[in-house]
GROMACS .gro file of C-alpha atoms in nm:
model
  376
    1MET     CA    1 -19.951  -0.115  -2.828
    2LYS     CA    2 -20.185  -0.013  -3.107
    3GLU     CA    3 -19.895   0.025  -3.346
    4ILE     CA    4 -19.768  -0.325  -3.263
    5SER     CA    5 -20.118  -0.468  -3.303
    6GLU     CA    6 -20.152  -0.311  -3.647
    7ILE     CA    7 -19.804  -0.442  -3.742
    8LEU     CA    8 -19.894  -0.793  -3.636
    9LYS     CA    9 -20.218  -0.776  -3.833
   10ALA     CA   10 -20.035  -0.642  -4.142
   11HIS     CA   11 -19.767  -0.914  -4.117
   12SER     CA   12 -20.039  -1.186  -4.091
   13GLN     CA   13 -20.202  -1.052  -4.409
   14ALA     CA   14 -19.864  -1.026  -4.592
   15LYS     CA   15 -19.767  -1.380  -4.488
   16ALA     CA   16 -20.101  -1.519  -4.613
   17ALA     CA   17 -20.040  -1.340  -4.943
   18GLY     CA   18 -19.687  -1.481  -4.967
   19LYS     CA   19 -19.521  -1.137  -4.931
   20LYS     CA   20 -19.183  -1.089  -4.764
   21THR     CA   21 -19.151  -0.826  -4.493
   22ALA     CA   22 -18.902  -0.627  -4.284
   23LEU     CA   23 -18.938  -0.461  -3.948
   24ALA     CA   24 -18.792  -0.115  -3.890
   25THR     CA   25 -18.729  -0.017  -3.525
   26VAL     CA   26 -18.602   0.308  -3.376
   27VAL     CA   27 -18.336   0.165  -3.147
   28LYS     CA   28 -18.159   0.484  -3.032
   29VAL     CA   29 -18.207   0.860  -3.049
   30GLU     CA   30 -17.949   1.131  -2.976
   31GLY     CA   31 -18.102   1.472  -2.942
   32SER     CA   32 -18.455   1.548  -3.060
   33SER     CA   33 -18.672   1.320  -3.273
   34TYR     CA   34 -19.042   1.288  -3.355
   35ARG     CA   35 -19.045   0.916  -3.248
   36GLN     CA   36 -18.860   0.759  -2.962
   37PRO     CA   37 -18.680   0.423  -2.921
   38GLY     CA   38 -18.930   0.144  -2.965
   39ALA     CA   39 -19.125   0.300  -3.246
   40ARG     CA   40 -19.175   0.043  -3.522
   41MET     CA   41 -19.282   0.011  -3.882
   42LEU     CA   42 -19.348  -0.298  -4.094
   43VAL     CA   43 -19.263  -0.283  -4.468
   44THR     CA   44 -19.380  -0.538  -4.721
   45GLU     CA   45 -19.190  -0.618  -5.044
   46ASP     CA   46 -19.453  -0.431  -5.246
   47GLY     CA   47 -19.405  -0.113  -5.043
   48LEU     CA   48 -19.695  -0.124  -4.788
   49LEU     CA   49 -19.601   0.064  -4.472
   50THR     CA   50 -19.764  -0.006  -4.131
   51GLY     CA   51 -19.665   0.194  -3.824
   52ALA     CA   52 -19.423   0.490  -3.823
   53ILE     CA   53 -19.069   0.563  -3.734
   54SER     CA   54 -19.092   0.942  -3.780
   55GLY     CA   55 -19.345   1.209  -3.859
   56GLY     CA   56 -19.328   1.107  -4.228
   57CYS     CA   57 -18.989   1.256  -4.311
   58LEU     CA   58 -18.789   0.933  -4.294
   59GLU     CA   59 -19.041   0.689  -4.425
   60GLY     CA   60 -18.953   0.735  -4.796
   61ASP     CA   61 -18.585   0.654  -4.752
   62ALA     CA   62 -18.665   0.391  -4.486
   63LEU     CA   63 -18.878   0.212  -4.748
   64ARG     CA   64 -18.573   0.181  -4.974
   65LYS     CA   65 -18.358   0.054  -4.691
   66ALA     CA   66 -18.620  -0.194  -4.583
   67LEU     CA   67 -18.657  -0.330  -4.937
   68LEU     CA   68 -18.279  -0.375  -4.947
   69SER     CA   69 -18.297  -0.565  -4.619
   70ILE     CA   70 -18.567  -0.790  -4.766
   71HIS     CA   71 -18.374  -0.843  -5.094
   72GLN     CA   72 -18.050  -0.927  -4.913
   73GLN     CA   73 -18.228  -1.105  -4.628
   74GLN     CA   74 -18.006  -0.926  -4.375
   75ASN     CA   75 -18.047  -0.699  -4.077
   76LYS     CA   76 -17.917  -0.340  -4.136
   77LEU     CA   77 -17.857  -0.043  -3.903
   78ILE     CA   78 -17.909   0.295  -4.069
   79THR     CA   79 -17.832   0.631  -3.908
   80TYR     CA   80 -18.010   0.953  -3.993
   81ASN     CA   81 -17.868   1.286  -3.880
   82THR     CA   82 -18.184   1.499  -3.873
   83SER     CA   83 -18.008   1.804  -3.732
   84ASN     CA   84 -17.849   1.880  -4.072
   85GLU     CA   85 -18.104   2.043  -4.302
   86ASP     CA   86 -17.858   2.009  -4.591
   87ASP     CA   87 -17.791   1.642  -4.544
   88SER     CA   88 -17.689   1.543  -4.896
   89GLU     CA   89 -17.656   1.176  -4.805
   90VAL     CA   90 -18.023   1.137  -4.713
   91GLY     CA   91 -18.150   1.416  -4.933
   92LEU     CA   92 -18.405   1.530  -4.679
   93GLN     CA   93 -18.457   1.855  -4.497
   94LEU     CA   94 -18.573   1.732  -4.154
   95GLY     CA   95 -18.465   1.987  -3.901
   96CYS     CA   96 -18.554   1.771  -3.596
   97ASN     CA   97 -18.211   1.845  -3.445
   98GLY     CA   98 -18.121   1.486  -3.358
   99ILE     CA   99 -17.966   1.162  -3.468
  100VAL     CA  100 -18.193   0.860  -3.518
  101HIS     CA  101 -18.063   0.504  -3.541
  102ILE     CA  102 -18.304   0.261  -3.706
  103LEU     CA  103 -18.260  -0.113  -3.731
  104PHE     CA  104 -18.409  -0.291  -4.031
  105GLU     CA  105 -18.477  -0.663  -3.972
  106TYR     CA  106 -18.565  -0.911  -4.243
  107ILE     CA  107 -18.848  -1.132  -4.119
  108ASP     CA  108 -18.781  -1.494  -4.201
  109ASP     CA  109 -19.109  -1.669  -4.121
  110GLU     CA  110 -18.935  -2.005  -4.116
  111VAL     CA  111 -18.725  -1.899  -3.817
  112VAL     CA  112 -18.864  -1.984  -3.471
  113ASN     CA  113 -18.908  -1.681  -3.240
  114ASN     CA  114 -18.834  -1.430  -3.515
  115PRO     CA  115 -18.906  -1.063  -3.419
  116ILE     CA  116 -19.271  -1.087  -3.524
  117GLN     CA  117 -19.323  -1.399  -3.320
  118LEU     CA  118 -19.165  -1.233  -3.015
  119LEU     CA  119 -19.403  -0.936  -3.056
  120GLN     CA  120 -19.695  -1.171  -3.085
  121GLN     CA  121 -19.637  -1.276  -2.725
  122LEU     CA  122 -19.769  -0.935  -2.618
  123GLU     CA  123 -20.121  -1.018  -2.725
  124LEU     CA  124 -20.149  -1.345  -2.532
  125GLN     CA  125 -20.240  -1.171  -2.201
  126ARG     CA  126 -20.294  -0.828  -2.046
  127LYS     CA  127 -19.958  -0.790  -1.873
  128ASP     CA  128 -19.663  -0.552  -1.926
  129ALA     CA  129 -19.353  -0.697  -2.086
  130VAL     CA  130 -19.015  -0.606  -2.237
  131VAL     CA  131 -18.891  -0.679  -2.589
  132ALA     CA  132 -18.512  -0.652  -2.625
  133THR     CA  133 -18.332  -0.562  -2.947
  134VAL     CA  134 -17.954  -0.587  -2.980
  135PHE     CA  135 -17.769  -0.357  -3.228
  136SER     CA  136 -17.428  -0.205  -3.292
  137LEU     CA  137 -17.336   0.136  -3.428
  138LYS     CA  138 -17.002  -0.007  -3.540
  139ARG     CA  139 -16.964  -0.007  -3.917
  140GLN     CA  140 -17.004  -0.348  -4.082
  141ALA     CA  141 -17.111  -0.501  -3.755
  142THR     CA  142 -17.351  -0.796  -3.748
  143GLN     CA  143 -17.686  -0.682  -3.625
  144ALA     CA  144 -17.844  -0.937  -3.391
  145GLY     CA  145 -18.183  -0.766  -3.390
  146THR     CA  146 -18.491  -0.840  -3.176
  147VAL     CA  147 -18.385  -1.136  -2.965
  148LEU     CA  148 -18.575  -1.150  -2.636
  149PHE     CA  149 -18.928  -1.135  -2.495
  150TYR     CA  150 -18.958  -1.113  -2.116
  151ARG     CA  151 -19.257  -1.104  -1.885
  152GLU     CA  152 -19.243  -1.128  -1.505
  153ASN     CA  153 -19.269  -1.477  -1.358
  154GLU     CA  154 -19.241  -1.634  -1.703
  155ALA     CA  155 -18.947  -1.806  -1.871
  156PRO     CA  156 -18.776  -1.564  -2.115
  157ILE     CA  157 -18.823  -1.636  -2.483
  158TYR     CA  158 -18.508  -1.595  -2.691
  159GLY     CA  159 -18.465  -1.549  -3.061
  160ASN     CA  160 -18.126  -1.609  -3.212
  161ASN     CA  161 -17.927  -1.479  -2.911
  162THR     CA  162 -17.909  -1.597  -2.554
  163LEU     CA  163 -17.692  -1.327  -2.396
  164SER     CA  164 -17.753  -1.331  -2.023
  165ASP     CA  165 -17.666  -0.961  -2.002
  166ILE     CA  166 -17.977  -0.857  -2.200
  167LEU     CA  167 -18.205  -1.053  -1.969
  168GLU     CA  168 -18.076  -0.848  -1.674
  169ASP     CA  169 -18.145  -0.535  -1.874
  170ALA     CA  170 -18.497  -0.656  -1.957
  171LYS     CA  171 -18.564  -0.722  -1.592
  172GLU     CA  172 -18.447  -0.370  -1.501
  173ALA     CA  173 -18.672  -0.215  -1.768
  174LEU     CA  174 -18.969  -0.412  -1.646
  175SER     CA  175 -18.909  -0.332  -1.274
  176THR     CA  176 -18.867   0.042  -1.351
  177LYS     CA  177 -19.140   0.043  -1.618
  178THR     CA  178 -18.904   0.236  -1.843
  179THR     CA  179 -18.758   0.177  -2.185
  180LEU     CA  180 -18.376   0.156  -2.162
  181VAL     CA  181 -18.093   0.181  -2.409
  182LYS     CA  182 -17.771   0.039  -2.270
  183LYS     CA  183 -17.426  -0.047  -2.394
  184LEU     CA  184 -17.298  -0.398  -2.356
  185LEU     CA  185 -16.937  -0.453  -2.264
  186ASP     CA  186 -16.846  -0.684  -2.546
  187GLU     CA  187 -16.601  -0.691  -2.835
  188HIS     CA  188 -16.873  -0.601  -3.093
  189GLU     CA  189 -16.970  -0.277  -2.919
  190ASN     CA  190 -17.330  -0.397  -2.899
  191GLU     CA  191 -17.609  -0.202  -2.738
  192VAL     CA  192 -17.953  -0.316  -2.629
  193LEU     CA  193 -18.290  -0.148  -2.657
  194ALA     CA  194 -18.501  -0.293  -2.373
  195ASP     CA  195 -18.845  -0.170  -2.477
  196TYR     CA  196 -19.102  -0.163  -2.194
  197ILE     CA  197 -19.452  -0.223  -2.337
  198ASN     CA  198 -19.779  -0.186  -2.155
  199PRO     CA  199 -20.096  -0.373  -2.257
  200PRO     CA  200 -20.353  -0.154  -2.438
  201VAL     CA  201 -20.564   0.084  -2.236
  202SER     CA  202 -20.893  -0.061  -2.116
  203LEU     CA  203 -21.160   0.209  -2.126
  204ILE     CA  204 -21.480   0.114  -1.956
  205ILE     CA  205 -21.762   0.355  -2.039
  206VAL     CA  206 -22.063   0.334  -1.813
  207GLY     CA  207 -22.340   0.466  -2.032
  208ALA     CA  208 -22.457   0.422  -2.393
  209GLY     CA  209 -22.621   0.747  -2.489
  210ASN     CA  210 -22.563   0.935  -2.810
  211ASP     CA  211 -22.279   1.140  -2.647
  212VAL     CA  212 -22.088   0.822  -2.591
  213GLN     CA  213 -22.048   0.751  -2.964
  214PRO     CA  214 -21.785   1.018  -3.038
  215LEU     CA  215 -21.598   0.916  -2.727
  216VAL     CA  216 -21.584   0.556  -2.847
  217LYS     CA  217 -21.468   0.670  -3.193
  218MET     CA  218 -21.188   0.882  -3.056
  219ALA     CA  219 -21.066   0.617  -2.809
  220SER     CA  220 -21.068   0.350  -3.081
  221LEU     CA  221 -20.842   0.572  -3.293
  222LEU     CA  222 -20.587   0.549  -3.010
  223GLY     CA  223 -20.612   0.169  -2.998
  224TRP     CA  224 -20.789   0.156  -2.657
  225GLU     CA  225 -20.998  -0.148  -2.580
  226ILE     CA  226 -21.346  -0.028  -2.509
  227THR     CA  227 -21.621  -0.184  -2.295
  228ILE     CA  228 -21.967  -0.030  -2.280
  229GLY     CA  229 -22.183  -0.103  -1.978
  230GLU     CA  230 -22.545   0.014  -1.960
  231GLY     CA  231 -22.885  -0.101  -1.820
  232ARG     CA  232 -23.087  -0.007  -2.133
  233ALA     CA  233 -23.097  -0.278  -2.397
  234THR     CA  234 -23.222  -0.028  -2.650
  235HIS     CA  235 -22.901   0.178  -2.614
  236ALA     CA  236 -22.627  -0.074  -2.536
  237THR     CA  237 -22.603  -0.252  -2.871
  238LYS     CA  238 -22.308  -0.358  -3.090
  239LYS     CA  239 -22.469  -0.186  -3.380
  240ARG     CA  240 -22.450   0.151  -3.209
  241PHE     CA  241 -22.091   0.091  -3.094
  242PRO     CA  242 -21.915  -0.122  -3.353
  243GLU     CA  243 -21.571  -0.015  -3.235
  244ALA     CA  244 -21.627  -0.147  -2.880
  245LYS     CA  245 -21.469  -0.475  -2.781
  246GLN     CA  246 -21.774  -0.563  -2.578
  247VAL     CA  247 -22.114  -0.409  -2.509
  248LEU     CA  248 -22.289  -0.518  -2.191
  249VAL     CA  249 -22.649  -0.479  -2.082
  250VAL     CA  250 -22.610  -0.509  -1.711
  251LYS     CA  251 -22.720  -0.385  -1.374
  252PRO     CA  252 -22.455  -0.181  -1.182
  253GLU     CA  253 -22.371  -0.476  -0.950
  254GLN     CA  254 -22.315  -0.706  -1.254
  255LEU     CA  255 -22.083  -0.468  -1.442
  256LEU     CA  256 -21.756  -0.548  -1.260
  257GLU     CA  257 -21.821  -0.922  -1.283
  258ASN     CA  258 -21.743  -0.896  -1.661
  259ILE     CA  259 -21.435  -0.675  -1.635
  260ILE     CA  260 -21.077  -0.728  -1.529
  261ILE     CA  261 -20.940  -0.416  -1.360
  262ASP     CA  262 -20.566  -0.352  -1.386
  263GLU     CA  263 -20.329  -0.059  -1.396
  264GLN     CA  264 -20.443   0.020  -1.754
  265SER     CA  265 -20.817   0.040  -1.670
  266TYR     CA  266 -20.995   0.374  -1.688
  267PHE     CA  267 -21.364   0.425  -1.610
  268VAL     CA  268 -21.595   0.694  -1.741
  269LEU     CA  269 -21.942   0.732  -1.576
  270ILE     CA  270 -22.167   0.895  -1.827
  271THR     CA  271 -22.517   0.731  -1.801
  272HIS     CA  272 -22.705   1.053  -1.711
  273ASN     CA  273 -22.871   0.839  -1.451
  274TYR     CA  274 -22.762   0.950  -1.107
  275LYS     CA  275 -22.857   0.632  -0.921
  276TYR     CA  276 -22.680   0.412  -1.177
  277ASP     CA  277 -22.362   0.621  -1.171
  278LEU     CA  278 -22.366   0.630  -0.789
  279ALA     CA  279 -22.410   0.255  -0.767
  280VAL     CA  280 -22.115   0.190  -1.000
  281LEU     CA  281 -21.900   0.451  -0.809
  282LYS     CA  282 -21.977   0.269  -0.485
  283LEU     CA  283 -21.834  -0.049  -0.632
  284LEU     CA  284 -21.528   0.118  -0.797
  285VAL     CA  285 -21.400   0.288  -0.481
  286ASN     CA  286 -21.328  -0.057  -0.340
  287THR     CA  287 -21.114  -0.153  -0.638
  288ASN     CA  288 -20.760  -0.053  -0.738
  289CYS     CA  289 -20.882   0.157  -1.032
  290ASN     CA  290 -20.655   0.452  -1.097
  291TYR     CA  291 -20.904   0.672  -1.283
  292ILE     CA  292 -21.277   0.727  -1.241
  293GLY     CA  293 -21.424   1.009  -1.446
  294ILE     CA  294 -21.776   1.137  -1.371
  295LEU     CA  295 -21.969   1.348  -1.621
  296GLY     CA  296 -22.170   1.636  -1.473
  297PRO     CA  297 -22.126   1.951  -1.267
  298LYS     CA  298 -21.937   1.983  -0.941
  299THR     CA  299 -22.263   1.989  -0.749
  300LYS     CA  300 -22.344   1.635  -0.873
  301PHE     CA  301 -21.999   1.513  -0.771
  302ASN     CA  302 -22.030   1.666  -0.420
  303ARG     CA  303 -22.376   1.512  -0.383
  304MET     CA  304 -22.235   1.172  -0.473
  305LEU     CA  305 -21.963   1.205  -0.204
  306ASP     CA  306 -22.227   1.308   0.050
  307ASP     CA  307 -22.437   1.003  -0.038
  308LEU     CA  308 -22.139   0.776   0.000
  309ASN     CA  309 -22.052   0.936   0.329
  310ASN     CA  310 -22.406   0.889   0.456
  311GLU     CA  311 -22.376   0.518   0.378
  312GLY     CA  312 -22.057   0.501   0.589
  313ILE     CA  313 -21.820   0.507   0.288
  314GLN     CA  314 -21.547   0.759   0.357
  315LEU     CA  315 -21.289   0.802   0.089
  316THR     CA  316 -20.920   0.849   0.156
  317ASN     CA  317 -20.729   1.127  -0.015
  318GLU     CA  318 -20.565   0.862  -0.233
  319LYS     CA  319 -20.906   0.740  -0.352
  320LEU     CA  320 -21.032   1.096  -0.407
  321ASN     CA  321 -20.727   1.174  -0.618
  322ASN     CA  322 -20.833   0.899  -0.852
  323ILE     CA  323 -21.175   1.039  -0.906
  324TYR     CA  324 -21.217   1.316  -1.162
  325GLY     CA  325 -21.544   1.507  -1.128
  326PRO     CA  326 -21.629   1.698  -1.336
  327ILE     CA  327 -21.453   1.493  -1.595
  328GLY     CA  328 -21.221   1.626  -1.865
  329LEU     CA  329 -20.966   1.893  -1.940
  330ASP     CA  330 -21.079   2.252  -1.951
  331LEU     CA  331 -21.092   2.303  -2.329
  332GLY     CA  332 -21.410   2.507  -2.342
  333ALA     CA  333 -21.591   2.195  -2.467
  334GLU     CA  334 -21.965   2.213  -2.539
  335THR     CA  335 -22.063   1.964  -2.804
  336SER     CA  336 -22.054   1.588  -2.759
  337GLU     CA  337 -21.748   1.564  -2.985
  338GLU     CA  338 -21.567   1.841  -2.793
  339ILE     CA  339 -21.648   1.679  -2.461
  340ALA     CA  340 -21.521   1.349  -2.593
  341LEU     CA  341 -21.195   1.521  -2.683
  342SER     CA  342 -21.175   1.678  -2.340
  343ILE     CA  343 -21.225   1.333  -2.174
  344VAL     CA  344 -20.976   1.150  -2.387
  345SER     CA  345 -20.718   1.427  -2.344
  346GLU     CA  346 -20.758   1.410  -1.961
  347ILE     CA  347 -20.719   1.027  -1.951
  348LYS     CA  348 -20.408   1.047  -2.167
  349ALA     CA  349 -20.261   1.317  -1.942
  350VAL     CA  350 -20.335   1.111  -1.629
  351MET     CA  351 -20.177   0.796  -1.766
  352SER     CA  352 -19.870   0.996  -1.873
  353GLY     CA  353 -19.841   1.183  -1.545
  354LYS     CA  354 -19.884   1.517  -1.717
  355GLN     CA  355 -20.091   1.832  -1.641
  356GLY     CA  356 -20.219   1.894  -1.992
  357ILE     CA  357 -20.068   2.236  -2.040
  358SER     CA  358 -19.974   2.388  -2.378
  359LEU     CA  359 -19.637   2.277  -2.505
  360LYS     CA  360 -19.570   2.642  -2.564
  361TYR     CA  361 -19.511   2.687  -2.194
  362LYS     CA  362 -19.285   2.390  -2.141
  363THR     CA  363 -18.928   2.480  -2.056
  364GLU     CA  364 -18.794   2.125  -2.088
  365LYS     CA  365 -18.795   1.883  -2.381
  366ILE     CA  366 -19.126   1.771  -2.520
  367HIS     CA  367 -19.041   1.401  -2.490
  368SER     CA  368 -18.872   1.255  -2.188
  369THR     CA  369 -18.533   1.112  -2.283
  370THR     CA  370 -18.504   0.734  -2.293
  371ASN     CA  371 -18.268   0.617  -2.021
  372THR     CA  372 -17.930   0.540  -2.172
  373SER     CA  373 -17.625   0.411  -1.981
  374CYS     CA  374 -17.343   0.162  -1.992
  375LEU     CA  375 -17.379  -0.183  -1.843
  376ILE     CA  376 -17.155  -0.199  -1.537
   0.00000   0.00000   0.00000
């Protein structure tokens, strides 16, 4: 979501400056690739790039293709065979061992519900959604592009295409929370990328000490929305945490009154005040929060559980599985910066359903393959 937010901001600035733009989207991948379907990059007519469609190896040629799309005011589908290190057509030695299909869309700001306007719908509320892009690998085919925005219990928003088939695919992607690439049974050999997109991560940090500052900086680099909650007015200030979306000076019982907890909410208890942390934990165990990280040794965590139990609060195994104490991955962290890295890494692993092992020891592919199938 961070990439999309940066693209929307860059487009707004380009539009204000009277600059034309094109949107590049990875719509399909065969084999291995640095970026997966749904990766996007905005290109302005003066060559400014926002976002990424590869690790940097495709961007140079993609810039030229995007500028051509802007000049001709047409959508274009370009295929890069990155498995061929001697690819004379592209002139790049990529060695990613895969085929990447990228759709370049000219952004006409006069067209209602153009691709950028469809992406803008994502920022209107904190709910997951699907953005559908129709493309064809057939030579000389007309590329429909990004044509649908869908969110549950809301009317779908269409661009320049109202194919009912893609709405069903969007609904499937949303229900399975998975990005899909599917073939459509039509004469144009069209396919659809139904890109499932979550709202940004909401990181709520309970505490505002000096050790919180590197954690906020690292989380902001990932595009996470950060809330700081703390009882000390001298510590919880916007000046100390400029990257935070909001900084609250609150008592424990007031904290949750200012926060919406959803599937993308992650809590870190790091006040160094046992009673404050315990009071917040007592409130959080009655919510649907999927992650509660507690800074401190195992003895502190066990003491907190004992205190909860003495107050008649017995946690189920499901609740206990969502509490991480001590917090963080075992990286040998000691400094505040290293501990922040450990915490951010654990949260990322939890949200991805991973164990945080070295990629060296993985026997399967690094990236899970986007679900691809034919529409039946």
